[in-house]
């Protein structure tokens, strides 16, 4: 294999040139082998962030991620399905969708990520469950899915290790919002895990990596085209991320909200999105023939307790403590709960959900450095959505934290994220488009 000078490749990308498949694959492989240090990979990521990737480069990057590990394939008779989100604030949909889908006859080998930039990650949320293991070799992962119809795991030394390392680096180098990098990261995981039916929850708005529908449509096209290059069909649901999703933002708090959902106490927005995304998988796999039929069986799975039983089965199978289903204190507690009170009256015109995500990193609900530990109990409960009416002194919510000073600073930042208008503001749709 040809050797390159990493500086020349960084320079080429910095100057806006396309890299060849061979150059991309060499760079990724050398990084994983340790001969390219993190500072050079970070420089390349920043150059990609500013200069972008062409479709051929994205496919080459996706291929290099996939071939950095092994791939799984399931028997033709198994309906293997998965959902992946492009990342949001308070986005705990996977925690409900996976057990619901698995309880309905789909096999869900969900390879997820950690918090990325201002957004939360499914793995961090799951790890708020004491003992819950997310690192598996490929054979163990497949066996878990075959036995329990679902496993929720992270990238590992055998499963897209290139994404594992580069994802963590992007998180702390402000190189997340690159459509090409997002596409390679998501599609490599889904192709490697063997998903046959895939729905992407493409988040749009202030808390998303794509701020508007035009940018979101471009990303959707890249996901669909890259999927086509690997024979992977992709369905995309565009969903509104202008308001944090549900009530909780923060790992243990989101886990509690997900458990409550499966106990039959869903919040309106999470219910709409969880049902729609799960319905897309049931329709794609032929387990339901109409959307109405899909929504009906999803509802029955939750109301009957089958989805909650499935979550308990998954937690136990992955080494977690199932007592969390009844004792939420096991998911992390904090010394302080600081109320966030509105300074004025008005209608919520805008919520800077990204600022909320970043503010919560101060109380350790997310990371500033790759090596930072998460405080699983830390986070916030946030009530209003765009269009809600707030009175002066009314609670916006509360911050849960162990560090009082950081918590007080977070309260200030969260308050500043809510812009009020004296005039009524229309409520926004949650589902914007499906392609
Ligand atoms: N989810 C991923 O897996 N990767 C990204 O880059 C963004 C969201």
PDB file of N, CA and C in Angstrom, residues 314-379:
ATOM      1  N   UNK A 314     -33.700  -6.711  28.245  1.00  0.00           N
ATOM      2  CA  UNK A 314     -32.471  -6.175  27.638  1.00  0.00           C
ATOM      3  C   UNK A 314     -31.499  -5.719  28.729  1.00  0.00           C
ATOM      4  N   UNK A 315     -32.034  -5.000  29.725  1.00  0.00           N
ATOM      5  CA  UNK A 315     -31.171  -4.501  30.805  1.00  0.00           C
ATOM      6  C   UNK A 315     -30.475  -5.680  31.482  1.00  0.00           C
ATOM      7  N   UNK A 316     -31.239  -6.716  31.801  1.00  0.00           N
ATOM      8  CA  UNK A 316     -30.674  -7.872  32.491  1.00  0.00           C
ATOM      9  C   UNK A 316     -29.648  -8.568  31.609  1.00  0.00           C
ATOM     10  N   UNK A 317     -29.986  -8.739  30.323  1.00  0.00           N
ATOM     11  CA  UNK A 317     -29.072  -9.447  29.407  1.00  0.00           C
ATOM     12  C   UNK A 317     -27.752  -8.701  29.258  1.00  0.00           C
ATOM     13  N   UNK A 318     -27.794  -7.368  29.380  1.00  0.00           N
ATOM     14  CA  UNK A 318     -26.564  -6.592  29.190  1.00  0.00           C
ATOM     15  C   UNK A 318     -25.909  -6.213  30.531  1.00  0.00           C
ATOM     16  N   UNK A 319     -26.248  -6.971  31.567  1.00  0.00           N
ATOM     17  CA  UNK A 319     -25.538  -6.830  32.843  1.00  0.00           C
ATOM     18  C   UNK A 319     -26.032  -5.699  33.719  1.00  0.00           C
ATOM     19  N   UNK A 320     -27.118  -5.031  33.312  1.00  0.00           N
ATOM     20  CA  UNK A 320     -27.618  -3.894  34.085  1.00  0.00           C
ATOM     21  C   UNK A 320     -28.486  -4.347  35.248  1.00  0.00           C
ATOM     22  N   UNK A 321     -28.712  -3.427  36.174  1.00  0.00           N
ATOM     23  CA  UNK A 321     -29.515  -3.726  37.358  1.00  0.00           C
ATOM     24  C   UNK A 321     -30.985  -3.410  37.055  1.00  0.00           C
ATOM     25  N   UNK A 322     -31.841  -4.426  36.909  1.00  0.00           N
ATOM     26  CA  UNK A 322     -33.232  -4.163  36.521  1.00  0.00           C
ATOM     27  C   UNK A 322     -34.039  -3.465  37.613  1.00  0.00           C
ATOM     28  N   UNK A 323     -33.455  -3.366  38.825  1.00  0.00           N
ATOM     29  CA  UNK A 323     -34.207  -2.666  39.891  1.00  0.00           C
ATOM     30  C   UNK A 323     -34.400  -1.187  39.552  1.00  0.00           C
ATOM     31  N   UNK A 324     -33.642  -0.682  38.537  1.00  0.00           N
ATOM     32  CA  UNK A 324     -33.826   0.732  38.147  1.00  0.00           C
ATOM     33  C   UNK A 324     -35.253   1.011  37.688  1.00  0.00           C
ATOM     34  N   UNK A 325     -35.943  -0.053  37.240  1.00  0.00           N
ATOM     35  CA  UNK A 325     -37.302   0.154  36.734  1.00  0.00           C
ATOM     36  C   UNK A 325     -38.242   0.621  37.844  1.00  0.00           C
ATOM     37  N   UNK A 326     -37.904   0.289  39.081  1.00  0.00           N
ATOM     38  CA  UNK A 326     -38.733   0.710  40.219  1.00  0.00           C
ATOM     39  C   UNK A 326     -38.032   1.743  41.083  1.00  0.00           C
ATOM     40  N   UNK A 327     -36.715   1.657  41.171  1.00  0.00           N
ATOM     41  CA  UNK A 327     -35.973   2.558  42.063  1.00  0.00           C
ATOM     42  C   UNK A 327     -35.120   3.505  41.214  1.00  0.00           C
ATOM     43  N   UNK A 328     -35.690   4.667  40.903  1.00  0.00           N
ATOM     44  CA  UNK A 328     -35.010   5.608  40.008  1.00  0.00           C
ATOM     45  C   UNK A 328     -33.759   6.221  40.637  1.00  0.00           C
ATOM     46  N   UNK A 329     -33.636   6.126  41.971  1.00  0.00           N
ATOM     47  CA  UNK A 329     -32.442   6.715  42.597  1.00  0.00           C
ATOM     48  C   UNK A 329     -31.186   5.970  42.144  1.00  0.00           C
ATOM     49  N   UNK A 330     -31.352   4.729  41.672  1.00  0.00           N
ATOM     50  CA  UNK A 330     -30.183   3.964  41.193  1.00  0.00           C
ATOM     51  C   UNK A 330     -29.601   4.574  39.917  1.00  0.00           C
ATOM     52  N   UNK A 331     -30.391   5.416  39.248  1.00  0.00           N
ATOM     53  CA  UNK A 331     -29.920   6.019  37.991  1.00  0.00           C
ATOM     54  C   UNK A 331     -29.103   7.291  38.233  1.00  0.00           C
ATOM     55  N   UNK A 332     -28.848   7.596  39.497  1.00  0.00           N
ATOM     56  CA  UNK A 332     -28.023   8.774  39.809  1.00  0.00           C
ATOM     57  C   UNK A 332     -28.849   9.830  40.500  1.00  0.00           C
ATOM     58  N   UNK A 333     -28.313  10.338  41.606  1.00  0.00           N
ATOM     59  CA  UNK A 333     -29.011  11.403  42.323  1.00  0.00           C
ATOM     60  C   UNK A 333     -28.074  12.603  42.407  1.00  0.00           C
ATOM     61  N   UNK A 334     -28.633  13.762  42.673  1.00  0.00           N
ATOM     62  CA  UNK A 334     -27.785  14.953  42.827  1.00  0.00           C
ATOM     63  C   UNK A 334     -28.124  15.640  44.140  1.00  0.00           C
ATOM     64  N   UNK A 335     -27.153  16.408  44.663  1.00  0.00           N
ATOM     65  CA  UNK A 335     -27.373  17.115  45.934  1.00  0.00           C
ATOM     66  C   UNK A 335     -28.324  18.289  45.754  1.00  0.00           C
ATOM     67  N   UNK A 336     -28.330  18.879  44.544  1.00  0.00           N
ATOM     68  CA  UNK A 336     -29.096  20.113  44.364  1.00  0.00           C
ATOM     69  C   UNK A 336     -30.106  19.997  43.221  1.00  0.00           C
ATOM     70  N   UNK A 337     -31.258  20.610  43.443  1.00  0.00           N
ATOM     71  CA  UNK A 337     -32.263  20.791  42.375  1.00  0.00           C
ATOM     72  C   UNK A 337     -32.581  22.268  42.394  1.00  0.00           C
ATOM     73  N   UNK A 338     -32.107  23.012  41.411  1.00  0.00           N
ATOM     74  CA  UNK A 338     -32.264  24.475  41.446  1.00  0.00           C
ATOM     75  C   UNK A 338     -33.381  24.874  40.489  1.00  0.00           C
ATOM     76  N   UNK A 339     -34.398  25.562  41.004  1.00  0.00           N
ATOM     77  CA  UNK A 339     -35.494  25.955  40.096  1.00  0.00           C
ATOM     78  C   UNK A 339     -35.020  26.976  39.068  1.00  0.00           C
ATOM     79  N   UNK A 340     -35.593  26.897  37.874  1.00  0.00           N
ATOM     80  CA  UNK A 340     -35.340  27.912  36.834  1.00  0.00           C
ATOM     81  C   UNK A 340     -36.661  28.656  36.679  1.00  0.00           C
ATOM     82  N   UNK A 341     -36.698  29.909  37.115  1.00  0.00           N
ATOM     83  CA  UNK A 341     -37.961  30.662  37.095  1.00  0.00           C
ATOM     84  C   UNK A 341     -37.912  31.733  36.015  1.00  0.00           C
ATOM     85  N   UNK A 342     -39.010  31.899  35.320  1.00  0.00           N
ATOM     86  CA  UNK A 342     -39.029  32.882  34.243  1.00  0.00           C
ATOM     87  C   UNK A 342     -38.957  34.303  34.811  1.00  0.00           C
ATOM     88  N   UNK A 343     -38.097  35.128  34.217  1.00  0.00           N
ATOM     89  CA  UNK A 343     -37.954  36.515  34.687  1.00  0.00           C
ATOM     90  C   UNK A 343     -39.091  37.398  34.182  1.00  0.00           C
ATOM     91  N   UNK A 344     -39.803  36.945  33.164  1.00  0.00           N
ATOM     92  CA  UNK A 344     -40.837  37.800  32.563  1.00  0.00           C
ATOM     93  C   UNK A 344     -42.006  36.935  32.114  1.00  0.00           C
ATOM     94  N   UNK A 345     -43.081  37.608  31.729  1.00  0.00           N
ATOM     95  CA  UNK A 345     -44.229  36.887  31.169  1.00  0.00           C
ATOM     96  C   UNK A 345     -44.183  36.991  29.652  1.00  0.00           C
ATOM     97  N   UNK A 346     -44.728  36.019  28.968  1.00  0.00           N
ATOM     98  CA  UNK A 346     -44.787  36.110  27.512  1.00  0.00           C
ATOM     99  C   UNK A 346     -44.961  34.724  26.892  1.00  0.00           C
ATOM    100  N   UNK A 347     -44.934  34.702  25.579  1.00  0.00           N
ATOM    101  CA  UNK A 347     -45.026  33.444  24.825  1.00  0.00           C
ATOM    102  C   UNK A 347     -43.620  33.063  24.362  1.00  0.00           C
ATOM    103  N   UNK A 348     -43.299  31.786  24.453  1.00  0.00           N
ATOM    104  CA  UNK A 348     -41.950  31.356  24.057  1.00  0.00           C
ATOM    105  C   UNK A 348     -41.853  31.426  22.536  1.00  0.00           C
ATOM    106  N   UNK A 349     -40.949  32.347  22.090  1.00  0.00           N
ATOM    107  CA  UNK A 349     -40.807  32.587  20.651  1.00  0.00           C
ATOM    108  C   UNK A 349     -39.716  31.694  20.077  1.00  0.00           C
ATOM    109  N   UNK A 350     -38.677  31.503  20.880  1.00  0.00           N
ATOM    110  CA  UNK A 350     -37.506  30.762  20.413  1.00  0.00           C
ATOM    111  C   UNK A 350     -36.820  30.118  21.613  1.00  0.00           C
ATOM    112  N   UNK A 351     -36.298  28.911  21.404  1.00  0.00           N
ATOM    113  CA  UNK A 351     -35.487  28.274  22.458  1.00  0.00           C
ATOM    114  C   UNK A 351     -34.145  27.928  21.821  1.00  0.00           C
ATOM    115  N   UNK A 352     -33.076  28.400  22.418  1.00  0.00           N
ATOM    116  CA  UNK A 352     -31.748  28.041  21.897  1.00  0.00           C
ATOM    117  C   UNK A 352     -31.360  26.699  22.530  1.00  0.00           C
ATOM    118  N   UNK A 353     -31.859  25.619  21.910  1.00  0.00           N
ATOM    119  CA  UNK A 353     -31.680  24.282  22.508  1.00  0.00           C
ATOM    120  C   UNK A 353     -30.207  23.872  22.512  1.00  0.00           C
ATOM    121  N   UNK A 354     -29.463  24.364  21.536  1.00  0.00           N
ATOM    122  CA  UNK A 354     -28.023  24.068  21.503  1.00  0.00           C
ATOM    123  C   UNK A 354     -27.336  24.674  22.739  1.00  0.00           C
ATOM    124  N   UNK A 355     -27.718  25.915  23.067  1.00  0.00           N
ATOM    125  CA  UNK A 355     -27.125  26.562  24.249  1.00  0.00           C
ATOM    126  C   UNK A 355     -27.487  25.773  25.510  1.00  0.00           C
ATOM    127  N   UNK A 356     -28.688  25.206  25.536  1.00  0.00           N
ATOM    128  CA  UNK A 356     -29.091  24.401  26.701  1.00  0.00           C
ATOM    129  C   UNK A 356     -28.204  23.164  26.805  1.00  0.00           C
ATOM    130  N   UNK A 357     -27.981  22.506  25.654  1.00  0.00           N
ATOM    131  CA  UNK A 357     -27.115  21.317  25.635  1.00  0.00           C
ATOM    132  C   UNK A 357     -25.721  21.659  26.139  1.00  0.00           C
ATOM    133  N   UNK A 358     -25.168  22.739  25.647  1.00  0.00           N
ATOM    134  CA  UNK A 358     -23.820  23.129  26.093  1.00  0.00           C
ATOM    135  C   UNK A 358     -23.818  23.555  27.560  1.00  0.00           C
ATOM    136  N   UNK A 359     -24.876  24.273  27.985  1.00  0.00           N
ATOM    137  CA  UNK A 359     -24.924  24.717  29.389  1.00  0.00           C
ATOM    138  C   UNK A 359     -24.876  23.507  30.327  1.00  0.00           C
ATOM    139  N   UNK A 360     -25.546  22.426  29.943  1.00  0.00           N
ATOM    140  CA  UNK A 360     -25.621  21.258  30.827  1.00  0.00           C
ATOM    141  C   UNK A 360     -24.300  20.493  30.904  1.00  0.00           C
ATOM    142  N   UNK A 361     -23.390  20.781  29.978  1.00  0.00           N
ATOM    143  CA  UNK A 361     -22.059  20.163  30.079  1.00  0.00           C
ATOM    144  C   UNK A 361     -21.346  20.710  31.322  1.00  0.00           C
ATOM    145  N   UNK A 362     -21.686  21.938  31.738  1.00  0.00           N
ATOM    146  CA  UNK A 362     -21.073  22.527  32.938  1.00  0.00           C
ATOM    147  C   UNK A 362     -21.378  21.719  34.197  1.00  0.00           C
ATOM    148  N   UNK A 363     -22.563  21.089  34.240  1.00  0.00           N
ATOM    149  CA  UNK A 363     -22.877  20.267  35.428  1.00  0.00           C
ATOM    150  C   UNK A 363     -22.532  18.801  35.179  1.00  0.00           C
ATOM    151  N   UNK A 364     -21.786  18.550  34.111  1.00  0.00           N
ATOM    152  CA  UNK A 364     -21.249  17.224  33.767  1.00  0.00           C
ATOM    153  C   UNK A 364     -22.299  16.256  33.215  1.00  0.00           C
ATOM    154  N   UNK A 365     -23.340  16.818  32.583  1.00  0.00           N
ATOM    155  CA  UNK A 365     -24.279  15.941  31.874  1.00  0.00           C
ATOM    156  C   UNK A 365     -23.669  15.524  30.525  1.00  0.00           C
ATOM    157  N   UNK A 366     -22.583  16.189  30.112  1.00  0.00           N
ATOM    158  CA  UNK A 366     -21.851  15.837  28.884  1.00  0.00           C
ATOM    159  C   UNK A 366     -20.370  16.125  29.100  1.00  0.00           C
ATOM    160  N   UNK A 367     -19.603  15.930  28.036  1.00  0.00           N
ATOM    161  CA  UNK A 367     -18.139  16.033  28.181  1.00  0.00           C
ATOM    162  C   UNK A 367     -17.541  17.271  27.518  1.00  0.00           C
ATOM    163  N   UNK A 368     -16.431  17.776  28.119  1.00  0.00           N
ATOM    164  CA  UNK A 368     -15.624  18.805  27.448  1.00  0.00           C
ATOM    165  C   UNK A 368     -14.394  18.155  26.831  1.00  0.00           C
ATOM    166  N   UNK A 369     -13.889  17.092  27.471  1.00  0.00           N
ATOM    167  CA  UNK A 369     -12.720  16.362  26.960  1.00  0.00           C
ATOM    168  C   UNK A 369     -13.100  14.892  26.823  1.00  0.00           C
ATOM    169  N   UNK A 370     -12.381  14.170  25.929  1.00  0.00           N
ATOM    170  CA  UNK A 370     -12.705  12.754  25.704  1.00  0.00           C
ATOM    171  C   UNK A 370     -12.719  11.995  27.025  1.00  0.00           C
ATOM    172  N   UNK A 371     -11.781  12.336  27.943  1.00  0.00           N
ATOM    173  CA  UNK A 371     -11.621  11.550  29.172  1.00  0.00           C
ATOM    174  C   UNK A 371     -12.585  11.969  30.289  1.00  0.00           C
ATOM    175  N   UNK A 372     -13.420  12.994  30.073  1.00  0.00           N
ATOM    176  CA  UNK A 372     -14.314  13.461  31.144  1.00  0.00           C
ATOM    177  C   UNK A 372     -15.330  12.391  31.543  1.00  0.00           C
ATOM    178  N   UNK A 373     -15.566  12.299  32.868  1.00  0.00           N
ATOM    179  CA  UNK A 373     -16.605  11.370  33.349  1.00  0.00           C
ATOM    180  C   UNK A 373     -17.930  12.121  33.380  1.00  0.00           C
ATOM    181  N   UNK A 374     -19.007  11.376  33.080  1.00  0.00           N
ATOM    182  CA  UNK A 374     -20.352  11.953  33.115  1.00  0.00           C
ATOM    183  C   UNK A 374     -20.911  11.827  34.531  1.00  0.00           C
ATOM    184  N   UNK A 375     -21.653  12.826  34.972  1.00  0.00           N
ATOM    185  CA  UNK A 375     -22.427  12.713  36.209  1.00  0.00           C
ATOM    186  C   UNK A 375     -23.844  12.306  35.771  1.00  0.00           C
ATOM    187  N   UNK A 376     -24.177  11.030  35.995  1.00  0.00           N
ATOM    188  CA  UNK A 376     -25.423  10.508  35.413  1.00  0.00           C
ATOM    189  C   UNK A 376     -26.680  11.170  35.977  1.00  0.00           C
ATOM    190  N   UNK A 377     -26.599  11.659  37.208  1.00  0.00           N
ATOM    191  CA  UNK A 377     -27.784  12.289  37.799  1.00  0.00           C
ATOM    192  C   UNK A 377     -28.006  13.711  37.306  1.00  0.00           C
ATOM    193  N   UNK A 378     -26.969  14.325  36.725  1.00  0.00           N
ATOM    194  CA  UNK A 378     -27.041  15.743  36.366  1.00  0.00           C
ATOM    195  C   UNK A 378     -27.871  15.970  35.110  1.00  0.00           C
ATOM    196  N   UNK A 379     -28.537  17.126  35.070  1.00  0.00           N
ATOM    197  CA  UNK A 379     -29.334  17.460  33.887  1.00  0.00           C
ATOM    198  C   UNK A 379     -30.386  18.475  34.251  1.00  0.00           C
TER     199      UNK A 379
END
